[in-house]
PDB file of C-alpha atoms in Angstrom:
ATOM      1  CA  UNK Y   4     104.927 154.077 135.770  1.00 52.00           C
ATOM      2  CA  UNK Y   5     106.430 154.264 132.468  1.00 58.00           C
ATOM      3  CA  UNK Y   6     107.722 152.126 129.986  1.00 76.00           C
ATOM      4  CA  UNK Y   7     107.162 150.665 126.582  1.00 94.00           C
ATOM      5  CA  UNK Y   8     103.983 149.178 125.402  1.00 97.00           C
ATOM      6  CA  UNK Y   9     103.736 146.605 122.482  1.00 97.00           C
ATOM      7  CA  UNK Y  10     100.630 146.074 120.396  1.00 98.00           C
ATOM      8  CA  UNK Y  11      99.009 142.400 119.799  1.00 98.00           C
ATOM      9  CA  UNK Y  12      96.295 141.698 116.967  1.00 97.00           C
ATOM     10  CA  UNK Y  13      94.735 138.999 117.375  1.00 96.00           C
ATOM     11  CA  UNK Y  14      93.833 137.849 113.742  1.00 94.00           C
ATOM     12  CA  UNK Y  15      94.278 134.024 113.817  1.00 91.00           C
ATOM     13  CA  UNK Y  16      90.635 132.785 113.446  1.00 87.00           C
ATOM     14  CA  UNK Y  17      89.188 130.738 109.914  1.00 81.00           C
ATOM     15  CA  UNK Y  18      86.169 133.073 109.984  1.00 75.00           C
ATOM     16  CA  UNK Y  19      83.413 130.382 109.674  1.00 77.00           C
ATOM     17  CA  UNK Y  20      80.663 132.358 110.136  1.00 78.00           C
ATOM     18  CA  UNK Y  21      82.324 135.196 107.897  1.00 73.00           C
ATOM     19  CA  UNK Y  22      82.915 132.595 104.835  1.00 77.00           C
ATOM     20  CA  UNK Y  23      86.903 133.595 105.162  1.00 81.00           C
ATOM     21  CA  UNK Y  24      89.263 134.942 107.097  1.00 84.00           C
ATOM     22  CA  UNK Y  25      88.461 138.372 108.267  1.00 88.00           C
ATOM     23  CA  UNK Y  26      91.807 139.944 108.185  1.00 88.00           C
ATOM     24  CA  UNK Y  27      91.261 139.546 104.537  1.00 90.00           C
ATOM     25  CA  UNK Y  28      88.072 141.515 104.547  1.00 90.00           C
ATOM     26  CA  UNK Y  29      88.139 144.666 102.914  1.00 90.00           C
ATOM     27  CA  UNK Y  30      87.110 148.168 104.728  1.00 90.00           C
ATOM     28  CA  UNK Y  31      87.702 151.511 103.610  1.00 89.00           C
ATOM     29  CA  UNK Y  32      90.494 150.225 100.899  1.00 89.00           C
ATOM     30  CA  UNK Y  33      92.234 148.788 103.463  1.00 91.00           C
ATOM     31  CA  UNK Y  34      92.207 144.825 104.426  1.00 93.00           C
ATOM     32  CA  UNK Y  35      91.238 144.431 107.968  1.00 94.00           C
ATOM     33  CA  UNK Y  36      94.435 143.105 109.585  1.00 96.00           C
ATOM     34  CA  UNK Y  37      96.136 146.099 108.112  1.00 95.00           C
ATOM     35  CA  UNK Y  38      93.633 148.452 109.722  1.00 94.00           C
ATOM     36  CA  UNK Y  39      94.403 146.702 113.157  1.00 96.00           C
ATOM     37  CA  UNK Y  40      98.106 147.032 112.960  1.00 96.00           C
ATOM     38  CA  UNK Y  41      97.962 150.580 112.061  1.00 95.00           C
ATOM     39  CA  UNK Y  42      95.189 151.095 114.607  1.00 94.00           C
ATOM     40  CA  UNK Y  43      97.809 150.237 117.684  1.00 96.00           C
ATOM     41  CA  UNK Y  44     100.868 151.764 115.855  1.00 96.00           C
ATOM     42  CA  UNK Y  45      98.946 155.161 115.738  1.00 96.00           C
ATOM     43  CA  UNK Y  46      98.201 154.744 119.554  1.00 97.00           C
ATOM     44  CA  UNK Y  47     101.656 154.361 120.243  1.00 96.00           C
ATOM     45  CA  UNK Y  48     102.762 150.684 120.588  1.00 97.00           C
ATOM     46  CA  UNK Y  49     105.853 149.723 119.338  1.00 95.00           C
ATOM     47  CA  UNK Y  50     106.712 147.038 118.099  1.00 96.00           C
ATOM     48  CA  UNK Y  51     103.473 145.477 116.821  1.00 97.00           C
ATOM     49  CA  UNK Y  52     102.868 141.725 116.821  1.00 97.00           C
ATOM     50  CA  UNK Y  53     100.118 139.968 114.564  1.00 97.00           C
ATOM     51  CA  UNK Y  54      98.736 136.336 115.561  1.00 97.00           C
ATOM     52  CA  UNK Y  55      98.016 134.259 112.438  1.00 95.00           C
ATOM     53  CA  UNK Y  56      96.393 131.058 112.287  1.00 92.00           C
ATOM     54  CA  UNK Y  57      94.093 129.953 109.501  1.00 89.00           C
ATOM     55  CA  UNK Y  58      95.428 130.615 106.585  1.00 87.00           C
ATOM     56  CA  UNK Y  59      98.230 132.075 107.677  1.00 89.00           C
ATOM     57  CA  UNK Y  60     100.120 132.008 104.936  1.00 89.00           C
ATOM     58  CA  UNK Y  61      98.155 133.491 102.398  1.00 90.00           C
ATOM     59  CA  UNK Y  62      96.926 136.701 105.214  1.00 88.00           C
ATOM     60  CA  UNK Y  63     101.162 136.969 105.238  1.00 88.00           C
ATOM     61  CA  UNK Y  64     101.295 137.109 101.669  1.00 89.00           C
ATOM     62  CA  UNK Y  65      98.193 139.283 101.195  1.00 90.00           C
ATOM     63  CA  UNK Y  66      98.655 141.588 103.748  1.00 89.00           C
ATOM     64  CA  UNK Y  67     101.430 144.222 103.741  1.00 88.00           C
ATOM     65  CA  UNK Y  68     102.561 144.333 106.859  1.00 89.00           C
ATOM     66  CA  UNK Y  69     105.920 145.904 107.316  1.00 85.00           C
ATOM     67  CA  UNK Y  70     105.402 147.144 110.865  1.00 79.00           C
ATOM     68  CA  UNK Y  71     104.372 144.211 111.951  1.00 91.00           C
ATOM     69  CA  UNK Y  72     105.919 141.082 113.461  1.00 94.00           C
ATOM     70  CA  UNK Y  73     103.835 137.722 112.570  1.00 95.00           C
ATOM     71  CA  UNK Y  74     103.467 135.280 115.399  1.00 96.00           C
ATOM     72  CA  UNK Y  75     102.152 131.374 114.289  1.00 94.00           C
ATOM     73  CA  UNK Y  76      99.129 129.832 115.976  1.00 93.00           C
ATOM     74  CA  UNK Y  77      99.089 126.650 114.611  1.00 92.00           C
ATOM     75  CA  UNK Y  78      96.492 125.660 117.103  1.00 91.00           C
ATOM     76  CA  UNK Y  79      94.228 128.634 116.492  1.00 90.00           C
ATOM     77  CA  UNK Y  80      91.300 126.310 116.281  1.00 89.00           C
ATOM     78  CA  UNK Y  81      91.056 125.824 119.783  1.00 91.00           C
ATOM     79  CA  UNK Y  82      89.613 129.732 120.269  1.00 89.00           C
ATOM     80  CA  UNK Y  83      91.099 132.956 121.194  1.00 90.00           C
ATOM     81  CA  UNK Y  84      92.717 131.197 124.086  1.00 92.00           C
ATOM     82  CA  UNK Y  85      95.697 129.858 122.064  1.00 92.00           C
ATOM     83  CA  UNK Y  86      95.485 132.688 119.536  1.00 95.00           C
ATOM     84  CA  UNK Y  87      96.451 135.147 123.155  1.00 96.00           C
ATOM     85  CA  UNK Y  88      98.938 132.455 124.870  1.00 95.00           C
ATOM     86  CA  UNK Y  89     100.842 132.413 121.807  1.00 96.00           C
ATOM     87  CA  UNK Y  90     100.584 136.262 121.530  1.00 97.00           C
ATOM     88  CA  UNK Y  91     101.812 136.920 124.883  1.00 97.00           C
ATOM     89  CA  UNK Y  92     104.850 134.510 124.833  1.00 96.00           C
ATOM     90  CA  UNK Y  93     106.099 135.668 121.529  1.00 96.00           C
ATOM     91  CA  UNK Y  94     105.665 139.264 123.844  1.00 96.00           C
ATOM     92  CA  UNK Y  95     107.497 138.091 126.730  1.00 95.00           C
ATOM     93  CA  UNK Y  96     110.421 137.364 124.689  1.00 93.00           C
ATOM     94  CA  UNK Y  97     110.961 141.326 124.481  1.00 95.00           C
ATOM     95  CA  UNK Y  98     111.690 144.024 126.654  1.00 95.00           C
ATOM     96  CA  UNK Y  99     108.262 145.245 126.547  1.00 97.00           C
ATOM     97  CA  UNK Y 100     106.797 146.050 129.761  1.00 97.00           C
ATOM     98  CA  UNK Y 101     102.798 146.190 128.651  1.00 98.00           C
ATOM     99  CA  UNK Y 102     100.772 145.212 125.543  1.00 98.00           C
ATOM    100  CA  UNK Y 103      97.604 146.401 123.675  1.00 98.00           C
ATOM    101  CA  UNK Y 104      95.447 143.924 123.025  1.00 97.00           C
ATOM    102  CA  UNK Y 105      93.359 144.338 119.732  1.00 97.00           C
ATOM    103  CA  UNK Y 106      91.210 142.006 117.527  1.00 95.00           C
ATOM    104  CA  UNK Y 107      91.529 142.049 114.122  1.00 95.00           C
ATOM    105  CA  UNK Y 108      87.214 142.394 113.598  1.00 93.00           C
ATOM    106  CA  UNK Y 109      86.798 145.220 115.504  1.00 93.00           C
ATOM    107  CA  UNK Y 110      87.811 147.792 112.803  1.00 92.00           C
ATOM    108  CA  UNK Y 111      86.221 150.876 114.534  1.00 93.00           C
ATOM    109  CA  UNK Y 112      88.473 150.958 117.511  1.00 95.00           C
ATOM    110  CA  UNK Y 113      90.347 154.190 117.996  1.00 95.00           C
ATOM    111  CA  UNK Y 114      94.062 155.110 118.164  1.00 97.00           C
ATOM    112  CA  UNK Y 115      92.682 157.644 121.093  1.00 97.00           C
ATOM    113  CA  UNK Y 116      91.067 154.311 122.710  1.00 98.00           C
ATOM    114  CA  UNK Y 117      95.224 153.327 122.876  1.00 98.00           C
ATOM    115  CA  UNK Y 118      96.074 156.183 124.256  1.00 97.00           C
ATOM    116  CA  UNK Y 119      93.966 156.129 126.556  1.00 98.00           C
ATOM    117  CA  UNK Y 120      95.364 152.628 128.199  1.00 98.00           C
ATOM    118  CA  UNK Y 121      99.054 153.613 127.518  1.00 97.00           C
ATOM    119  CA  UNK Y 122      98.302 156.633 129.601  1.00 97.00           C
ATOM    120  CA  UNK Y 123      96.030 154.197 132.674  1.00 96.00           C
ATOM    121  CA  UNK Y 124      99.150 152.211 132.131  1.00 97.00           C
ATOM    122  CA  UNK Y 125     101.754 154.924 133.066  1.00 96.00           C
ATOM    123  CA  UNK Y 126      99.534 155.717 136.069  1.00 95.00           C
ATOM    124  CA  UNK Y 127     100.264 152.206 137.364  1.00 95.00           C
ATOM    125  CA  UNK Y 128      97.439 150.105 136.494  1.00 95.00           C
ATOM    126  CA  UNK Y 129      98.099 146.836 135.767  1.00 96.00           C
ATOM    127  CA  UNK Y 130      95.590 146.298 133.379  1.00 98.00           C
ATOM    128  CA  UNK Y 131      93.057 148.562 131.498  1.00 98.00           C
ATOM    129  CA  UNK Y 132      90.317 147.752 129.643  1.00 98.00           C
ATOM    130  CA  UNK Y 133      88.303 150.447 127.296  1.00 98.00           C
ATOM    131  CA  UNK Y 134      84.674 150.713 127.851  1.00 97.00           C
ATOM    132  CA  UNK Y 135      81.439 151.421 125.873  1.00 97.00           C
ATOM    133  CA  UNK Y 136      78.112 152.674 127.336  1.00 95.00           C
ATOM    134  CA  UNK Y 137      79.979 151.279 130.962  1.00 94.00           C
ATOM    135  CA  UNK Y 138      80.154 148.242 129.220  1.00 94.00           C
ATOM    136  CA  UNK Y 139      84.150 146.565 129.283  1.00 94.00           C
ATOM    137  CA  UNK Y 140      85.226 145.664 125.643  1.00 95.00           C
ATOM    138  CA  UNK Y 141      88.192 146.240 123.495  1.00 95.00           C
ATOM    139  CA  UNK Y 142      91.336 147.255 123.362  1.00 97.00           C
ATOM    140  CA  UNK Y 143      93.026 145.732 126.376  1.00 98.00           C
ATOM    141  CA  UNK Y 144      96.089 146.485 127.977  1.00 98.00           C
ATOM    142  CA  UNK Y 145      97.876 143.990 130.331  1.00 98.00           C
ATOM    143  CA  UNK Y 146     101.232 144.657 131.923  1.00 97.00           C
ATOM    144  CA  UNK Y 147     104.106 142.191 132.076  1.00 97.00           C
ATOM    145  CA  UNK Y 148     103.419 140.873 135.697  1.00 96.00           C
ATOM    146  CA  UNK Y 149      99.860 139.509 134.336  1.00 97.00           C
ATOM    147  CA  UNK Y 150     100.836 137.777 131.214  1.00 97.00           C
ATOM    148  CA  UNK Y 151     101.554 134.698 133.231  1.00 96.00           C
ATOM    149  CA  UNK Y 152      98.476 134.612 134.701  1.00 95.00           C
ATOM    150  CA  UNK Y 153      95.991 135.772 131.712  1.00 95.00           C
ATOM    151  CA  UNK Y 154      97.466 132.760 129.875  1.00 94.00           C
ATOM    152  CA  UNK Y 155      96.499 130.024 132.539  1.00 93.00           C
ATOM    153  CA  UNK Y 156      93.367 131.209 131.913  1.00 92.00           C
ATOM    154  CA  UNK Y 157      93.035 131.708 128.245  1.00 91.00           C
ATOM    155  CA  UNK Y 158      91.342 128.546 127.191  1.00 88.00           C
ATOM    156  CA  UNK Y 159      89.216 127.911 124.325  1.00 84.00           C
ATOM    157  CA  UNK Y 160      87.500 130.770 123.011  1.00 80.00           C
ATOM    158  CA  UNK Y 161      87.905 132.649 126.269  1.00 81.00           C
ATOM    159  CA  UNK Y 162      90.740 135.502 125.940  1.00 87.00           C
ATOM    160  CA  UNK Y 163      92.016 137.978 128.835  1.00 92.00           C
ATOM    161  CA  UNK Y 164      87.911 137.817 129.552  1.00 91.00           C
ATOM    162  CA  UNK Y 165      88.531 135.578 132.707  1.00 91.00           C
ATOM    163  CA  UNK Y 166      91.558 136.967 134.303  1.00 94.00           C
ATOM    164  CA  UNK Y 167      89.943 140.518 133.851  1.00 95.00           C
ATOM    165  CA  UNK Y 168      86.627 138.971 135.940  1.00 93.00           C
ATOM    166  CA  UNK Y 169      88.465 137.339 138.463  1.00 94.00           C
ATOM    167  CA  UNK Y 170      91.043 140.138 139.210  1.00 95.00           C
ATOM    168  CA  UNK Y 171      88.569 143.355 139.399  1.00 95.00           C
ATOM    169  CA  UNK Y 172      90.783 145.043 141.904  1.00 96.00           C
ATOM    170  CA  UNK Y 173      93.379 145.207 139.470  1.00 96.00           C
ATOM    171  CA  UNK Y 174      91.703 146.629 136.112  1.00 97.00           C
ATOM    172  CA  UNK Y 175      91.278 149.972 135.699  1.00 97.00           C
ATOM    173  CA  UNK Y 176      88.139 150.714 133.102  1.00 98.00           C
ATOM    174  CA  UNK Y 177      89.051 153.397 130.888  1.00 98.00           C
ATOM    175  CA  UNK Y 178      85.725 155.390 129.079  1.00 97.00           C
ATOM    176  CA  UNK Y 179      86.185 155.172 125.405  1.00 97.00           C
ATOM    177  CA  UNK Y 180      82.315 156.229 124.214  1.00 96.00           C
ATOM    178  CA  UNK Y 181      84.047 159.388 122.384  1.00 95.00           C
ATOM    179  CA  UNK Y 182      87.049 157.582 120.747  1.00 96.00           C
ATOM    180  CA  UNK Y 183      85.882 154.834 118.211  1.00 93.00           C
ATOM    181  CA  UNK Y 184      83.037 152.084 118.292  1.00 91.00           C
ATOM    182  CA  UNK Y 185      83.409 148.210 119.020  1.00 89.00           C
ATOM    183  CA  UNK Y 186      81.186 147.546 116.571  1.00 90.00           C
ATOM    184  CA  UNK Y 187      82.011 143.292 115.710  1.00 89.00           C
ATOM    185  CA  UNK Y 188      82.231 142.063 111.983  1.00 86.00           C
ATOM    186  CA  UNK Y 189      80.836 138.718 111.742  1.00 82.00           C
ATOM    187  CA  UNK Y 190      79.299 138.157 108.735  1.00 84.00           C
ATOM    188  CA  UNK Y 191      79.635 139.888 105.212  1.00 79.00           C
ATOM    189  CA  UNK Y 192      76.285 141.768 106.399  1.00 83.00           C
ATOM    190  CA  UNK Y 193      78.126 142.727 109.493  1.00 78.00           C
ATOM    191  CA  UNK Y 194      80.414 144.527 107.133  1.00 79.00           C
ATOM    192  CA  UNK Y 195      78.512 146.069 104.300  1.00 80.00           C
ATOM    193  CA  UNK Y 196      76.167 147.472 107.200  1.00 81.00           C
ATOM    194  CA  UNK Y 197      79.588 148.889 107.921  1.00 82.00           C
ATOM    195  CA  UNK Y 198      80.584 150.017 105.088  1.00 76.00           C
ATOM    196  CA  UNK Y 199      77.616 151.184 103.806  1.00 72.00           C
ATOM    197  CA  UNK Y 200      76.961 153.697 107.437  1.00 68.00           C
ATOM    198  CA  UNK Y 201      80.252 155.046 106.351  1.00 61.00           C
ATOM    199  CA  UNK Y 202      79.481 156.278 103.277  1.00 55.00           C
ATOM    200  CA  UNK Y 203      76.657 158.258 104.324  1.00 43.00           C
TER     201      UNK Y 203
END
């Protein structure tokens, strides 16, 4: 199956336990909601789409993010759940027939880790998910025929995370060990450990 493939950052959170908003955080000279839309643009999705919540206007002002088409979450506080449903109907509105899902604090995700579910994705599966030491993490790709679904279940802070349990049959896992880490930044230690193991 072929077809084209969108990319979706998620980036709408307030970053409590960060002090701010992580797509403001800094990595490599880069901020990290920048990162994440260049991340899926290298993989190959086109166009990309960027959900802001908290503080969304200053991440749009901050942010340079010409690639990128900004989707408001004004509910973003209820969890990643509203941050994807509003995601994937800003998506359905296109002529896309999959989407990469990404979050914006995951800044050592691969473009290869893309490629990888574009190319699941033109062998038919319906959804892919990119694994870690066997372990199912992130990026995501869902195809049009799921979005429906994956958004009934989206709720509160629980993303595609439910649909992908309850449909196993339909999610291909896609190794990723060689392609990137999924290494989470939640705190400012989170990051300088980051930063700091890349400098070595």
């Amino acid at each position: 199956m072929t077809g084209r493939v969108g990319g979706l950052v998620l980036a709408a959170g307030a970053g409590r336990r960060f002090g701010s908003p992580k797509a403001l955080a800094m990595l490599d000279g880069e901020l990290l909601v920048e990162r994440s839309v260049r991340l899926v643009a290298r993989g190959g999705c086109t166009p990309v789409f960027v959900v802001l919540g908290a503080h969304a206007a200053e991440v749009a002002r901050a942010a340079n993010l010409p690639k990128a088409q900004v989707v408001p979450a004004p509910d973003w506080a209820e969890g990643m759940g509203a941050s994807l449903r509003r995601g994937l109907g800003a998506v359905a509105g296109t002529s896309l027939d999959a989407v990469v899902i990404t979050l914006v604090d995951q800044p050592l995700i691969g473009a290869q880790a893309v490629r990888r579910l574009i190319t699941a994705h033109a062998s038919g599966a319906a959804a892919a998910v990119a694994t870690y030491n066997g372990q199912p993490r992130n990026p995501v790709l869902l195809r049009r025929e799921t979005w429906t679904e994956v958004c009934a279940h989206a709720r509160g802070d629980m993303g595609a995370r439910a649909w992908l349990r309850a449909n196993p049959d339909r999610v291909v896992m896609v190794a990723c060990d060689d392609t990137g880490r999924p290494d989470d930044i939640d705190t400012p230690a989170d990051l300088a450990r980051l930063s700091a193991a890349r400098g070595r």
